[in-house]
Amino acid sequence: MYETIVVPTDGSSQSDAAVDHAVELARHHGSEIHVVYVADSNRDSLTTQGGEVVDALEQEGEQVVSEAVDRADAGTDISGDVLTGDPVETILDYAHSVGSGLIVMGTAGRRGLDRFLLGSTTERVVRLSSVPVLTVRAQEE
């Protein structure tokens, strides 16, 4: 049913819950998982380290994706990519390019006025995606 699952991550507990859920789905459906971190090109993230200009968001993305891929069980077909761009557009374009049948994303579970005033990436992906989007809420501690 879901041959390819895309899981955007930002390293948060909500994203970790989404990765864990995607791994369970992949195990049951024999799916491949693509974990993706989007370095938001709308934010200034260049810095200098050891005389070399680097993108701090891309560096963070490499670590976040590596940790997410490591969360998967052995035998799970999982890969990771760090991309740059507008998060919503980049996630949707990436999902289309890999032929994704499902996007699995974490949600902060905002309530009340915050939900209407603060448009989240997850909410925008849900509204604009041409494939199903499964939202996963992290367990409250």
Short mmCIF file of C-alpha atoms in Angstrom, two decimals:
data_model
loop_
_atom_site.label_atom_id
_atom_site.label_comp_id
_atom_site.label_asym_id
_atom_site.label_seq_id
_atom_site.Cartn_x
_atom_site.Cartn_y
_atom_site.Cartn_z
CA MET A 1 0.00 0.00 0.00
CA TYR A 2 2.75 2.47 0.95
CA GLU A 3 5.86 1.49 -1.00
CA THR A 4 7.64 4.73 -0.14
CA ILE A 5 7.18 6.79 3.03
CA VAL A 6 8.70 10.26 3.50
CA VAL A 7 9.35 11.44 7.06
CA PRO A 8 10.42 15.07 7.47
CA THR A 9 12.35 15.60 10.70
CA ASP A 10 13.74 18.47 12.72
CA GLY A 11 15.14 16.39 15.56
CA SER A 12 12.27 17.17 17.94
CA SER A 13 10.44 14.60 20.06
CA GLN A 14 7.48 14.99 17.69
CA SER A 15 9.69 14.10 14.73
CA ASP A 16 11.17 11.15 16.63
CA ALA A 17 7.64 9.85 17.25
CA ALA A 18 6.90 10.20 13.52
CA VAL A 19 10.07 8.27 12.60
CA ASP A 20 9.16 5.49 15.05
CA HIS A 21 5.64 5.27 13.62
CA ALA A 22 6.94 5.24 10.04
CA VAL A 23 9.31 2.38 10.93
CA GLU A 24 6.35 0.37 12.27
CA LEU A 25 4.36 1.06 9.11
CA ALA A 26 7.33 0.13 6.93
CA ARG A 27 7.78 -3.12 8.79
CA HIS A 28 4.14 -4.08 8.18
CA HIS A 29 3.97 -2.92 4.56
CA GLY A 30 7.51 -3.64 3.37
CA SER A 31 8.00 0.05 2.62
CA GLU A 32 11.14 2.07 2.16
CA ILE A 33 11.54 5.19 4.30
CA HIS A 34 13.10 8.48 3.27
CA VAL A 35 13.95 10.70 6.25
CA VAL A 36 14.43 14.30 5.18
CA TYR A 37 15.63 17.42 6.96
CA VAL A 38 15.08 20.76 5.26
CA ALA A 39 17.55 23.54 6.02
CA ASP A 40 15.20 26.52 5.80
CA SER A 41 16.60 28.87 3.17
CA ASN A 42 14.44 31.64 4.66
CA ARG A 43 16.75 31.72 7.71
CA ASP A 44 20.32 33.01 7.78
CA SER A 45 22.46 30.08 8.85
CA LEU A 46 25.95 30.65 7.47
CA THR A 47 28.78 30.77 9.98
CA THR A 48 32.54 30.47 9.99
CA GLN A 49 34.31 27.47 11.53
CA GLY A 50 38.06 27.14 11.35
CA GLY A 51 38.27 29.74 8.58
CA GLU A 52 35.69 27.91 6.47
CA VAL A 53 32.16 29.14 5.75
CA VAL A 54 29.62 26.45 6.62
CA ASP A 55 25.86 26.24 6.84
CA ALA A 56 24.95 25.54 10.46
CA LEU A 57 21.46 24.30 9.51
CA GLU A 58 22.88 21.81 7.03
CA GLN A 59 25.33 20.56 9.66
CA GLU A 60 22.49 20.20 12.15
CA GLY A 61 20.49 18.40 9.47
CA GLU A 62 23.23 15.86 8.87
CA GLN A 63 23.27 14.98 12.57
CA VAL A 64 19.46 14.89 12.88
CA VAL A 65 19.06 12.65 9.82
CA SER A 66 21.83 10.33 10.98
CA GLU A 67 20.18 9.93 14.38
CA ALA A 68 16.77 9.32 12.78
CA VAL A 69 18.17 6.65 10.45
CA ASP A 70 19.90 5.01 13.42
CA ARG A 71 16.52 4.77 15.21
CA ALA A 72 15.30 2.27 12.62
CA ASP A 73 15.59 -1.47 13.19
CA ALA A 74 18.13 -3.50 11.27
CA GLY A 75 16.58 -4.66 8.04
CA THR A 76 14.47 -1.51 7.60
CA ASP A 77 15.03 0.08 4.19
CA ILE A 78 15.75 3.64 5.31
CA SER A 79 17.76 6.50 3.87
CA GLY A 80 18.20 10.15 4.72
CA ASP A 81 18.69 13.41 2.89
CA VAL A 82 19.43 16.99 3.91
CA LEU A 83 17.86 19.52 1.56
CA THR A 84 17.77 23.30 1.38
CA GLY A 85 14.74 25.44 0.60
CA ASP A 86 11.35 26.46 1.87
CA PRO A 87 10.37 23.57 4.16
CA VAL A 88 6.82 23.04 2.88
CA GLU A 89 7.63 23.30 -0.83
CA THR A 90 10.77 21.20 -0.44
CA ILE A 91 8.98 18.42 1.47
CA LEU A 92 6.18 18.28 -1.11
CA ASP A 93 8.60 18.34 -4.07
CA TYR A 94 10.77 15.65 -2.49
CA ALA A 95 7.78 13.40 -1.76
CA HIS A 96 6.69 13.73 -5.37
CA SER A 97 10.21 13.08 -6.73
CA VAL A 98 10.60 9.79 -4.82
CA GLY A 99 7.06 8.62 -5.61
CA SER A 100 5.95 8.70 -1.99
CA GLY A 101 2.59 7.19 -1.15
CA LEU A 102 2.58 8.66 2.37
CA ILE A 103 4.15 11.47 4.35
CA VAL A 104 4.47 10.93 8.12
CA MET A 105 5.03 14.06 10.23
CA GLY A 106 5.13 14.96 13.87
CA THR A 107 2.80 17.57 15.30
CA ALA A 108 3.13 19.73 18.38
CA GLY A 109 -0.57 19.39 19.15
CA ARG A 110 -1.24 23.11 19.56
CA ARG A 111 -4.65 24.10 20.82
CA GLY A 112 -6.80 27.18 20.94
CA LEU A 113 -5.77 30.48 19.40
CA ASP A 114 -2.13 29.37 18.83
CA ARG A 115 -3.38 26.78 16.33
CA PHE A 116 -4.94 29.51 14.20
CA LEU A 117 -2.26 32.17 14.55
CA LEU A 118 0.83 30.00 14.11
CA GLY A 119 0.68 28.11 10.81
CA SER A 120 2.88 25.07 11.24
CA THR A 121 4.84 23.30 8.56
CA THR A 122 2.86 20.13 9.25
CA GLU A 123 -0.46 21.91 8.86
CA ARG A 124 0.59 23.45 5.54
CA VAL A 125 1.87 20.11 4.22
CA VAL A 126 -1.44 18.49 5.18
CA ARG A 127 -3.37 21.16 3.28
CA LEU A 128 -1.19 21.13 0.16
CA SER A 129 -0.08 17.50 -0.25
CA SER A 130 -1.42 15.38 -3.09
CA VAL A 131 -0.65 12.20 -1.10
CA PRO A 132 -1.96 11.22 2.35
CA VAL A 133 -0.24 12.81 5.35
CA LEU A 134 -0.26 10.98 8.66
CA THR A 135 0.36 13.21 11.67
CA VAL A 136 1.83 11.69 14.81
CA ARG A 137 1.75 13.36 18.19
CA ALA A 138 4.56 12.63 20.65
CA GLN A 139 3.63 11.05 23.97
CA GLU A 140 3.34 13.66 26.68
CA GLU A 141 5.86 13.22 29.46
#
